[in-house]
Tab-separated table of C-alpha atoms in Angstrom:
chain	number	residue	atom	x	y	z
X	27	UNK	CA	83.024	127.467	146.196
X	28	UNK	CA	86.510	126.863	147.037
X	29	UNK	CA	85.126	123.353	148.105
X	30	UNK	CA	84.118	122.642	144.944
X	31	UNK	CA	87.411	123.938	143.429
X	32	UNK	CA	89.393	121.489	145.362
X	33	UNK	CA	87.124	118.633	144.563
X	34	UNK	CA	88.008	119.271	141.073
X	35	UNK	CA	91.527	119.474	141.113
X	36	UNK	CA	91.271	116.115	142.897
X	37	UNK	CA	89.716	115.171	139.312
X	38	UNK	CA	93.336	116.324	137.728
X	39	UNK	CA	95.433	114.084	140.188
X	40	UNK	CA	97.839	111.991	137.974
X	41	UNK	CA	98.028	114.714	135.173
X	42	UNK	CA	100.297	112.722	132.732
X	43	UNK	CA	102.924	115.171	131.475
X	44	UNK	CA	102.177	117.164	128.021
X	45	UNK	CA	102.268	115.455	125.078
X	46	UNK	CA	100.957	118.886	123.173
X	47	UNK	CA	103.725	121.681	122.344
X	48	UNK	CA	103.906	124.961	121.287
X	49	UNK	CA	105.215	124.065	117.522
X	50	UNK	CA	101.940	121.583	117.228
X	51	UNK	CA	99.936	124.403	117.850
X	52	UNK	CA	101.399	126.427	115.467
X	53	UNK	CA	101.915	124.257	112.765
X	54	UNK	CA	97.992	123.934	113.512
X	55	UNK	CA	97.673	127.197	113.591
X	56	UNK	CA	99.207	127.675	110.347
X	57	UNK	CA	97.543	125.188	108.783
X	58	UNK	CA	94.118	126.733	109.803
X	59	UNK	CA	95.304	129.978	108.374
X	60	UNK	CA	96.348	128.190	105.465
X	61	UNK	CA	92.705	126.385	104.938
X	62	UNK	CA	90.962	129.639	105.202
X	63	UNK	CA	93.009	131.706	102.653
X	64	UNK	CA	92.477	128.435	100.353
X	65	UNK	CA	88.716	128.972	101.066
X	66	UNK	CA	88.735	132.806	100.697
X	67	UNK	CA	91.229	131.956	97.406
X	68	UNK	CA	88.189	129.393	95.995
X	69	UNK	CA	85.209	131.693	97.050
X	70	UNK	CA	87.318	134.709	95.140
X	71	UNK	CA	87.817	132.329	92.143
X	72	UNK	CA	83.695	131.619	92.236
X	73	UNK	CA	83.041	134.808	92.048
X	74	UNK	CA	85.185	136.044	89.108
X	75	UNK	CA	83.954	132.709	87.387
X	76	UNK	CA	80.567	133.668	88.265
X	77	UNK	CA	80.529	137.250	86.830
X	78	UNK	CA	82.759	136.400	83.958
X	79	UNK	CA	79.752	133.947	82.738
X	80	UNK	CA	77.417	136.561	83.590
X	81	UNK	CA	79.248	138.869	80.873
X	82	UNK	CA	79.646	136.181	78.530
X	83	UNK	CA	75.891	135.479	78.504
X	84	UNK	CA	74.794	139.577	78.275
X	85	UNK	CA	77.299	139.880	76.000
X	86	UNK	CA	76.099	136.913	73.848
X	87	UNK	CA	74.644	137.227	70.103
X	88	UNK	CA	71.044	136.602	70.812
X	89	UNK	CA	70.917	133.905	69.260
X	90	UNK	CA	71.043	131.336	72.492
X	91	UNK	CA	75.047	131.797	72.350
X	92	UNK	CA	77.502	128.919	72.772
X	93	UNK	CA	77.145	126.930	75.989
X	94	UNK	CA	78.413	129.483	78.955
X	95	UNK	CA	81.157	127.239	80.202
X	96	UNK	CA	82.602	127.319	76.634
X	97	UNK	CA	82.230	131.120	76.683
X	98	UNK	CA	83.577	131.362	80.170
X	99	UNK	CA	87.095	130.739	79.173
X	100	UNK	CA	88.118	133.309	76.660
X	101	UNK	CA	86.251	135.787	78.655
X	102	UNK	CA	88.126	135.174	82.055
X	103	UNK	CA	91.680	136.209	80.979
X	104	UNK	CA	94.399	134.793	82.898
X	105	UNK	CA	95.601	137.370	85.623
X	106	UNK	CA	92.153	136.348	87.324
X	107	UNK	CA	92.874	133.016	87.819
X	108	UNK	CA	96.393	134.899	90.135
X	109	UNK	CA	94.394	137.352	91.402
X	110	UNK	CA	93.519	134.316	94.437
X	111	UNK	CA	95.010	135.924	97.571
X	112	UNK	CA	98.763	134.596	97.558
X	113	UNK	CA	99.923	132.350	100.661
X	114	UNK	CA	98.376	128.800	100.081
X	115	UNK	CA	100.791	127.355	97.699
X	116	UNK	CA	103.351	129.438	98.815
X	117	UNK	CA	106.200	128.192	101.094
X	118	UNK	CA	105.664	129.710	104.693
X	119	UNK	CA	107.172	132.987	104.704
X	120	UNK	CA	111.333	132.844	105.463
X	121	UNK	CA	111.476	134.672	108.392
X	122	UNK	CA	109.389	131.353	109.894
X	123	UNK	CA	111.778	128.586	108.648
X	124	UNK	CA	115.333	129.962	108.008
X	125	UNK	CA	115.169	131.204	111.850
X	126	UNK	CA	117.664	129.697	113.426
X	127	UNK	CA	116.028	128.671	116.898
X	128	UNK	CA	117.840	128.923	120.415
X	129	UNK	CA	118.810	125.044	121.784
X	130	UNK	CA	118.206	125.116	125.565
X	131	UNK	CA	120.157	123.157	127.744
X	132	UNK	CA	119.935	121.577	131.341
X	133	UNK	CA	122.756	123.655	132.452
X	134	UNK	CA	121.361	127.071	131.675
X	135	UNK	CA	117.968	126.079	132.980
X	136	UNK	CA	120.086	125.766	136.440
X	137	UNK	CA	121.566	128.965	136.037
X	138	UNK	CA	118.568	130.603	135.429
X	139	UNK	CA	116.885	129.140	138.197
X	140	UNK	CA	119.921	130.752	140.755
X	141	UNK	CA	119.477	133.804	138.863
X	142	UNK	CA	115.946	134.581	139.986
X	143	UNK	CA	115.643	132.439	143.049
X	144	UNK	CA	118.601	134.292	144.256
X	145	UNK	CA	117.279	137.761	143.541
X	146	UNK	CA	114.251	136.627	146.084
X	147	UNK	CA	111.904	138.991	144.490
X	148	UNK	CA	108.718	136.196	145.032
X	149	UNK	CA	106.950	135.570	147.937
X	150	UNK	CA	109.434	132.800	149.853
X	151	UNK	CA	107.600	129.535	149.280
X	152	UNK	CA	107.600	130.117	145.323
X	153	UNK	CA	110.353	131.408	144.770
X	154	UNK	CA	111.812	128.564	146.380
X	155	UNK	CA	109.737	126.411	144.154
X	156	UNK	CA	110.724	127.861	141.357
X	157	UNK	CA	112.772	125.513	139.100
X	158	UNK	CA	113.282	126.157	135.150
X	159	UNK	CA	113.303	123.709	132.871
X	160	UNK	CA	114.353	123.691	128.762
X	161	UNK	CA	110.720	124.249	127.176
X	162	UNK	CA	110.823	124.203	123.019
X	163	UNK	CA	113.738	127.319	122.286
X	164	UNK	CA	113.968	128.396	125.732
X	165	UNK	CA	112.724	127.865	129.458
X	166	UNK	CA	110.037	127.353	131.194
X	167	UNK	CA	109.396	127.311	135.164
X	168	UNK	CA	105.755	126.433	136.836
X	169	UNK	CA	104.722	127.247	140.675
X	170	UNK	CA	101.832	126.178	141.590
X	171	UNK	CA	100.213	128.220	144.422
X	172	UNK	CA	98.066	125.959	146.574
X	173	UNK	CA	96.504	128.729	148.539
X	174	UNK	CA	93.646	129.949	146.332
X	175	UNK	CA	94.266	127.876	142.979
X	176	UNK	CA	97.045	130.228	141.753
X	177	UNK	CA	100.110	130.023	139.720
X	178	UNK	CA	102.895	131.577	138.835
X	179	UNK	CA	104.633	130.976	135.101
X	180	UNK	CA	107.866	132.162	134.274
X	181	UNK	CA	108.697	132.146	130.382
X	182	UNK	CA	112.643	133.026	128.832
X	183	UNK	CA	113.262	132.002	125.260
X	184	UNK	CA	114.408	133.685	122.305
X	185	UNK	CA	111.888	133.686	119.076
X	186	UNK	CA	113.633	135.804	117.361
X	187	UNK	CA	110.310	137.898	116.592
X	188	UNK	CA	109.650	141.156	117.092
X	189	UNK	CA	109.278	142.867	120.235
X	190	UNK	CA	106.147	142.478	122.076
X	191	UNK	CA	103.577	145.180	122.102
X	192	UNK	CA	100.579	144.315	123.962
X	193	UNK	CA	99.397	142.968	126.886
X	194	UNK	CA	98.872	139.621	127.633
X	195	UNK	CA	97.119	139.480	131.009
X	196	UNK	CA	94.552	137.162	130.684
X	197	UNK	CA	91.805	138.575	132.121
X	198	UNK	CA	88.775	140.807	130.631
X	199	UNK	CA	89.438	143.238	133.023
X	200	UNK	CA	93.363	143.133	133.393
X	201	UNK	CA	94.614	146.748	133.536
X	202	UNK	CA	97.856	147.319	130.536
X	203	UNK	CA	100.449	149.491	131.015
X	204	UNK	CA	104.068	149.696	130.072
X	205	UNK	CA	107.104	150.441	132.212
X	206	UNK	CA	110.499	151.505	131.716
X	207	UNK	CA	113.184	150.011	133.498
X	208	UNK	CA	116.895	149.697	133.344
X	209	UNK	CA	116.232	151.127	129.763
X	210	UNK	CA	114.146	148.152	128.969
X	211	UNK	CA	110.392	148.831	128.245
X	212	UNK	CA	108.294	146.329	129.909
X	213	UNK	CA	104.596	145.936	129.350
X	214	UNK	CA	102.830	144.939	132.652
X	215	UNK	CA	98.833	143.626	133.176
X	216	UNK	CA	97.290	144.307	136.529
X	217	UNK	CA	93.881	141.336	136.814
X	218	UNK	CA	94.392	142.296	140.719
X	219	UNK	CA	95.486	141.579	143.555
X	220	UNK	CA	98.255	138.768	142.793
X	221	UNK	CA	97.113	138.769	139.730
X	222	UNK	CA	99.966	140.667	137.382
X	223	UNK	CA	101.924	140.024	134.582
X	224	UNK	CA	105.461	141.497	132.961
X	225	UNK	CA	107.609	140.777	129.962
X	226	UNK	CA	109.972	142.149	128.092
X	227	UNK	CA	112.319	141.946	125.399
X	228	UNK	CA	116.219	142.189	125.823
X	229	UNK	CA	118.595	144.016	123.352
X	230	UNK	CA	119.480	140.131	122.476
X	231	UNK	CA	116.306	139.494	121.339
X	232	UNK	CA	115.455	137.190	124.458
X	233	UNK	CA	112.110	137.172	125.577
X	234	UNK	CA	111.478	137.175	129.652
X	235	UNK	CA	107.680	137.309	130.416
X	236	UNK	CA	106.038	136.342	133.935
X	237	UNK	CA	102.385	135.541	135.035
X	238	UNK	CA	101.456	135.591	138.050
X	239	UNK	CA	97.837	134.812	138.764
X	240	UNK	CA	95.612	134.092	142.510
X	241	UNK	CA	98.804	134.103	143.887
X	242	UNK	CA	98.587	134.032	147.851
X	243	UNK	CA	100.901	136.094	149.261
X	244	UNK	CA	100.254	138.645	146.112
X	245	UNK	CA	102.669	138.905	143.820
X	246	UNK	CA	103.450	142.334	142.942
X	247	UNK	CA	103.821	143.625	139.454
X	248	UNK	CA	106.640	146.072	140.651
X	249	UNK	CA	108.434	142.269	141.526
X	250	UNK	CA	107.597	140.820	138.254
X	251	UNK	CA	108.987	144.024	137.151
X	252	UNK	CA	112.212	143.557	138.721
X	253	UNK	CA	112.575	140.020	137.500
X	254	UNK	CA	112.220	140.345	133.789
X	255	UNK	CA	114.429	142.780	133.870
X	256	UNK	CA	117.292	141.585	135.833
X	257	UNK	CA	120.572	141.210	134.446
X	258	UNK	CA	121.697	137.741	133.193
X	259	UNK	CA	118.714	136.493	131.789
X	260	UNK	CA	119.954	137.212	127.995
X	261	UNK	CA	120.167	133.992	126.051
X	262	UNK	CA	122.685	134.904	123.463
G	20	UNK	CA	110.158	133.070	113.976
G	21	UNK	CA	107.515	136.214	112.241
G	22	UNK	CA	106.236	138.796	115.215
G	23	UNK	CA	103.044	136.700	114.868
G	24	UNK	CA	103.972	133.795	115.361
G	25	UNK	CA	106.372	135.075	118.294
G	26	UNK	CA	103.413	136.584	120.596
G	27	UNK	CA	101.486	133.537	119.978
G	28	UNK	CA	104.225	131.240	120.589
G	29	UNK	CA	104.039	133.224	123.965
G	30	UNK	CA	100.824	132.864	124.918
G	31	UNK	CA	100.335	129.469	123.751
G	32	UNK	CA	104.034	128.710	126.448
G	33	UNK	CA	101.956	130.885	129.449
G	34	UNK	CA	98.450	128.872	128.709
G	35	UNK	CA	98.680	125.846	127.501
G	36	UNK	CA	99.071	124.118	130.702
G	37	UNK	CA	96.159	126.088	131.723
G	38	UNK	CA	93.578	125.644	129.094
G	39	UNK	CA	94.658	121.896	129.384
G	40	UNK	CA	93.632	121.615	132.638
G	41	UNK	CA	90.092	123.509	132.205
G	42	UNK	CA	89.853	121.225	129.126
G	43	UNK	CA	90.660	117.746	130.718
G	44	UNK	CA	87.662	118.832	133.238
G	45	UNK	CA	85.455	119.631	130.487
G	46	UNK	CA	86.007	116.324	128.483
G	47	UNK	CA	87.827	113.543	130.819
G	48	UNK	CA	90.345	112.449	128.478
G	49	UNK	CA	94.137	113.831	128.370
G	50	UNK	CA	94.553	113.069	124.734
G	51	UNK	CA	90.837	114.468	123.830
G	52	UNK	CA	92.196	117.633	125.596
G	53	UNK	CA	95.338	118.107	123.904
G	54	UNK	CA	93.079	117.919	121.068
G	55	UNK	CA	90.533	120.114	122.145
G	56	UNK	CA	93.025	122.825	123.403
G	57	UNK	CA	95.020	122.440	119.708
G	58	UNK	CA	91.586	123.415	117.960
G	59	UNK	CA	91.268	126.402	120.528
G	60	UNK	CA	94.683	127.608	119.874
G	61	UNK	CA	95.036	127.072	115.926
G	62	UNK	CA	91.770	129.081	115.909
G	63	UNK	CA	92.861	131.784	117.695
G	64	UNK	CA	96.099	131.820	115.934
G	65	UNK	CA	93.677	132.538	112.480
G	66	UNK	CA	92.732	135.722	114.328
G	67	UNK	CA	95.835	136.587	116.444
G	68	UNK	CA	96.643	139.858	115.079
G	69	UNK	CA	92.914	141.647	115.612
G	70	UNK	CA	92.719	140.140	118.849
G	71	UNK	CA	96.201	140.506	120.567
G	72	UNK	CA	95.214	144.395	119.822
G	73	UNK	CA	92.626	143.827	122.935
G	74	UNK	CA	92.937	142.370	126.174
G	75	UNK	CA	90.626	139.650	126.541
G	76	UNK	CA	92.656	137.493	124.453
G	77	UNK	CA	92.221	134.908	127.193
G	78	UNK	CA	88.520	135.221	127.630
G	79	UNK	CA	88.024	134.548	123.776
G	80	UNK	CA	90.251	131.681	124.024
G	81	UNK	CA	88.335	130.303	126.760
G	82	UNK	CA	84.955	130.403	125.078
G	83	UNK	CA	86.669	128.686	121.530
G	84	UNK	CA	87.627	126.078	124.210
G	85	UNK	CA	84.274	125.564	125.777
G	86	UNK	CA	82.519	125.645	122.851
G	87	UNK	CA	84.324	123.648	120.776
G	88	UNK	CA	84.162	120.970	123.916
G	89	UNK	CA	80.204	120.665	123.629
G	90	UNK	CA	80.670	120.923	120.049
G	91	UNK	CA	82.845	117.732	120.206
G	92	UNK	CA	80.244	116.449	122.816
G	93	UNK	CA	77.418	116.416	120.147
G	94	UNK	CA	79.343	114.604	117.751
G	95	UNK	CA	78.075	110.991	116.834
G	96	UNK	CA	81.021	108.980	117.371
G	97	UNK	CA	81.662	111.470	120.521
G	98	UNK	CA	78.632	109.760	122.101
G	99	UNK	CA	80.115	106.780	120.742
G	100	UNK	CA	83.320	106.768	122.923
G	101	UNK	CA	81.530	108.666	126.483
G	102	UNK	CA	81.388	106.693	129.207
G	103	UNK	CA	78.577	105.047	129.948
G	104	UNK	CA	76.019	105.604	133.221
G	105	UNK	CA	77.178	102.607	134.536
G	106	UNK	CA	80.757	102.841	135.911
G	107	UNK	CA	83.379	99.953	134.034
G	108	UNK	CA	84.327	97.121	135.744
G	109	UNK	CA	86.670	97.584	138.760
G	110	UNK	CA	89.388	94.672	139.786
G	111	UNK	CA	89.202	95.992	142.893
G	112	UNK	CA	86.038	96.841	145.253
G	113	UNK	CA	84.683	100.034	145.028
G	114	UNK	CA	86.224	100.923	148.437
G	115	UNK	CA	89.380	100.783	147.133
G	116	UNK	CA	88.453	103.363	143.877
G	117	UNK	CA	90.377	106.928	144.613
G	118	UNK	CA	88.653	110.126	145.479
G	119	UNK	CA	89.538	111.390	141.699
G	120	UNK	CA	88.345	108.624	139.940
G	121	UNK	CA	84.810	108.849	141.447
G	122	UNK	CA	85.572	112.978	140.840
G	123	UNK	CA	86.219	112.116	137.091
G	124	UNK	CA	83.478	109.529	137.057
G	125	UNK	CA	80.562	111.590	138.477
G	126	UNK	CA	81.979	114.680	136.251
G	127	UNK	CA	81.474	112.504	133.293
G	128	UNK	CA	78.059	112.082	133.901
G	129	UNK	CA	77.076	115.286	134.088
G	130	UNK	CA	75.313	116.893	130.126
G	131	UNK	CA	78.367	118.731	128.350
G	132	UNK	CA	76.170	121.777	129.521
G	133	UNK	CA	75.997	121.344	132.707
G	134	UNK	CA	79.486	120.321	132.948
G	135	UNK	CA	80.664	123.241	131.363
G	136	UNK	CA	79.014	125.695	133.623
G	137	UNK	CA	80.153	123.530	137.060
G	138	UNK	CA	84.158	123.983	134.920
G	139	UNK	CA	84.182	127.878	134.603
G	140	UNK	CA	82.226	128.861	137.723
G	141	UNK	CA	84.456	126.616	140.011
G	142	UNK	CA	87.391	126.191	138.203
G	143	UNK	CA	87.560	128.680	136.060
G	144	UNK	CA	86.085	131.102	138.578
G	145	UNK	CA	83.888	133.112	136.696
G	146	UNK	CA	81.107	135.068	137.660
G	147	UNK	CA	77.603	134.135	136.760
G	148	UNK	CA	77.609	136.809	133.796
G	149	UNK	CA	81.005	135.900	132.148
G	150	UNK	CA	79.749	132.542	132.010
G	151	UNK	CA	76.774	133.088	130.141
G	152	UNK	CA	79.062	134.979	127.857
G	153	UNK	CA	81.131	132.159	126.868
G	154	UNK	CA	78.479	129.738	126.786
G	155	UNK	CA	76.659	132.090	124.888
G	156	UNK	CA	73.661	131.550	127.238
G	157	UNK	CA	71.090	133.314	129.482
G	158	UNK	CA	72.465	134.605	133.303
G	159	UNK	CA	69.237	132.746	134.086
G	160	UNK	CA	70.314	129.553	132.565
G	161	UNK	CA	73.719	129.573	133.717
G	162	UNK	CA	72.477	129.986	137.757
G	163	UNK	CA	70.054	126.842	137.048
G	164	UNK	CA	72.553	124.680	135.042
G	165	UNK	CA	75.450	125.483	137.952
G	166	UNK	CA	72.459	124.421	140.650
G	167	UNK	CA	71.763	121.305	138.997
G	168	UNK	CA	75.439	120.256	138.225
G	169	UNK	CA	76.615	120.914	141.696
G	170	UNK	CA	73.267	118.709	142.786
G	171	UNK	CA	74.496	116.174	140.539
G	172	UNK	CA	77.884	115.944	141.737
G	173	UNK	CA	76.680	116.023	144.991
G	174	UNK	CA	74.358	113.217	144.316
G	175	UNK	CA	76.618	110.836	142.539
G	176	UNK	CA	79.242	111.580	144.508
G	177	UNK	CA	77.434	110.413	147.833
G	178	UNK	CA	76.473	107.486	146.028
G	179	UNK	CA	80.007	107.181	145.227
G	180	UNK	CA	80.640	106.977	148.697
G	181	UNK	CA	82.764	110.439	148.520
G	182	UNK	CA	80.750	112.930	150.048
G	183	UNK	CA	80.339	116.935	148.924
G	184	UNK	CA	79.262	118.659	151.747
G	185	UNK	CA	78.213	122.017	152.412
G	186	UNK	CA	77.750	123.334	148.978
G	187	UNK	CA	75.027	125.278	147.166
């Protein structure tokens, strides 16, 4: 199996750099969401139009009544037509555009890269891999771990959202649990062995989250741990 | 940035290189798999706050991606753009063709099935019954489909010239 593995990374050998980023996916997101409450908005409007004709035609004289899209608009009186969920012709909310986002720059990537290379709480050859790099509003540092297919992800940026609250493993089967340390709660996801993940959220409002998955030697989640809490990660 | 759009700013940052990857395999195009791994994403962003509540946010993810891939793959002017059976002309003899081309080449022949099945039991490496789950198919179906893709491979990879030895 882990022949076949290899001969399909061999399929991935001059992977061109990303083109895709995190604010395309969520304007994509948002535009999705957008589409869908603009569906659920029409479907809502159907329906009142389709029992306000239904009234208007019980409610007629007997006499055949006027032509039930005539009838249909004195009947449907005007708070219906605002009753449509609110949200698609509505500005996005302020929280997501007056947020003023964190700029990374080369020279704190560098920093943070001493930071947690220096704290050598990774297995040696990724932690001495480990490089950060300014990723959208914050940084972003990749290892891959050629023994077994694994990787390990290392993620510090400041949203400005609120504080995470679940776990993010990405596995089925990933054990949550949360951690306290150095005052900061940390929610952790055990997959297995080398397979863990931490994150956190600093007074600052700086995000620090790690993934660590097939690694080979295991990364532990009391390292991962260790690292998103250490001091000097804060970005403001 | 709202709590919502914080987490999933998150996840999207921890697996986007990821789900790239697993969707490059599944369609043999870079740009195609931005695309395809967009769609994933905005969809699960539609239903982020039910499902970051559980923890097999990934798993869900994985089968929007796959499915959404053979989706694609039935498409009309899909079938338009696939490669063909016949490989494109070379400028230089097929000795000189990498390993991954012939990799990419004999992956794109395989049915978007098929293909799928080879991507998450050997790449993905999921067991026989998490990939009928994504694929929404029969245990029975996935153990035959992974049989005859690895065949495949095997097949027009020898006649490639790259060998695949030693697998079942």
């Amino acid at each position: 199996m882990n022949e076949v593995t290899s001969l399909l990374a061999r399929a991935l050998d001059g992977e061109p750099p990303p083109e895709l980023t995190t604010d395309d996916v969520l304007r994509a997101g948002r535009g999705r969401l957008r589409g869908r409450r603009i569906a659920a908005g029409g479907g809502v409007a159907a329906a009142v139009m389709a029992v306000a004709l239904g009234a208007a035609a019980l409610t007629g004289d007997g006499s055949g009544g006027p032509d039930p899209t005539q009838a249909a608009q004195p009947t449907l009186p005007p708070s219906t037509v605002d009753s449509a969920p609110p949200g698609p012709s509505l500005p996005l909310p302020p929280s997501t555009t007056a947020d003023p986002r964190y700029v990374p720059h080369p020279s704190r990537a560098t920093q943070l890269t001493k930071t947690i290379t220096g704290a050598a709480l990774l297995p040696g050859t990724i932690n001495q891999d480990l490089v950060f790099q300014p990723y959208n509003f914050g940084y972003t540092a990749a290892v891959e771990v050629p023994a077994g297919g694994g990787r390990v992800n290392i993620s510090i940026y400041q949203p400005g959202g609120q504080p995470p609250s679940s776990c993010l493993m990405p596995s089925p089967d990933a054990v949550c649990d949360t951690r306290v340390r150095d005052g900061l709660t940390v929610y952790v996801g055990i997959a297995g062995p080398g397979s863990v993940s931490a994150r956190t959220v600093r007074p600052d409002g700086t995000w620090v989250a790690a993934l660590a998955e097939r690694t080979s030697p295991a990364v532990t989640v009391d390292a991962l741990v260790e690292l998103v809490t250490l001091p000097g990660l804060a970005l403001r | 940035m709202s709590g919502r759009d914080g987490e999933f700013a998150e996840y999207v940052d921890t697996r986007l290189p990821v789900m790239r990857r697993t969707a490059y395999l599944l369609c043999g195009d870079w740009h195609r798999a931005e695309d395809l791994v967009q769609t994933a994403l905005s969809k699960l962003y539609v239903v982020w706050p039910r499902l970051r509540a559980s923890a097999g946010i990934d798993a869900y993810a994985r089968t929007v991606l796959v499915r959404t891939s053979i989706d694609e793959s039935r498409k009309a002017f899909r079938r338009r753009e696939s490669t063909t059976s016949e490989p494109p002309e070379l400028s230089v003899p097929p000795s000189g063709v990498e390993d991954a081309v012939d990799v990419r080449r004999a992956l794109g022949q395989l049915p978007a099935g098929q293909r799928a099945v080879v991507v998450l039991r050997y790449w993905e490496d999921l067991s026989i019954t998490e990939t009928a789950r994504v694929l929404g198919r029969t245990e029975g179906t996935v153990k035959s489909q992974a049989a005859k893709g690895l065949a495949a491979l095997r097949e027009l990879l020898a006649a490639g010239r790259t060998v695949l030895e030693g697998q079942s």
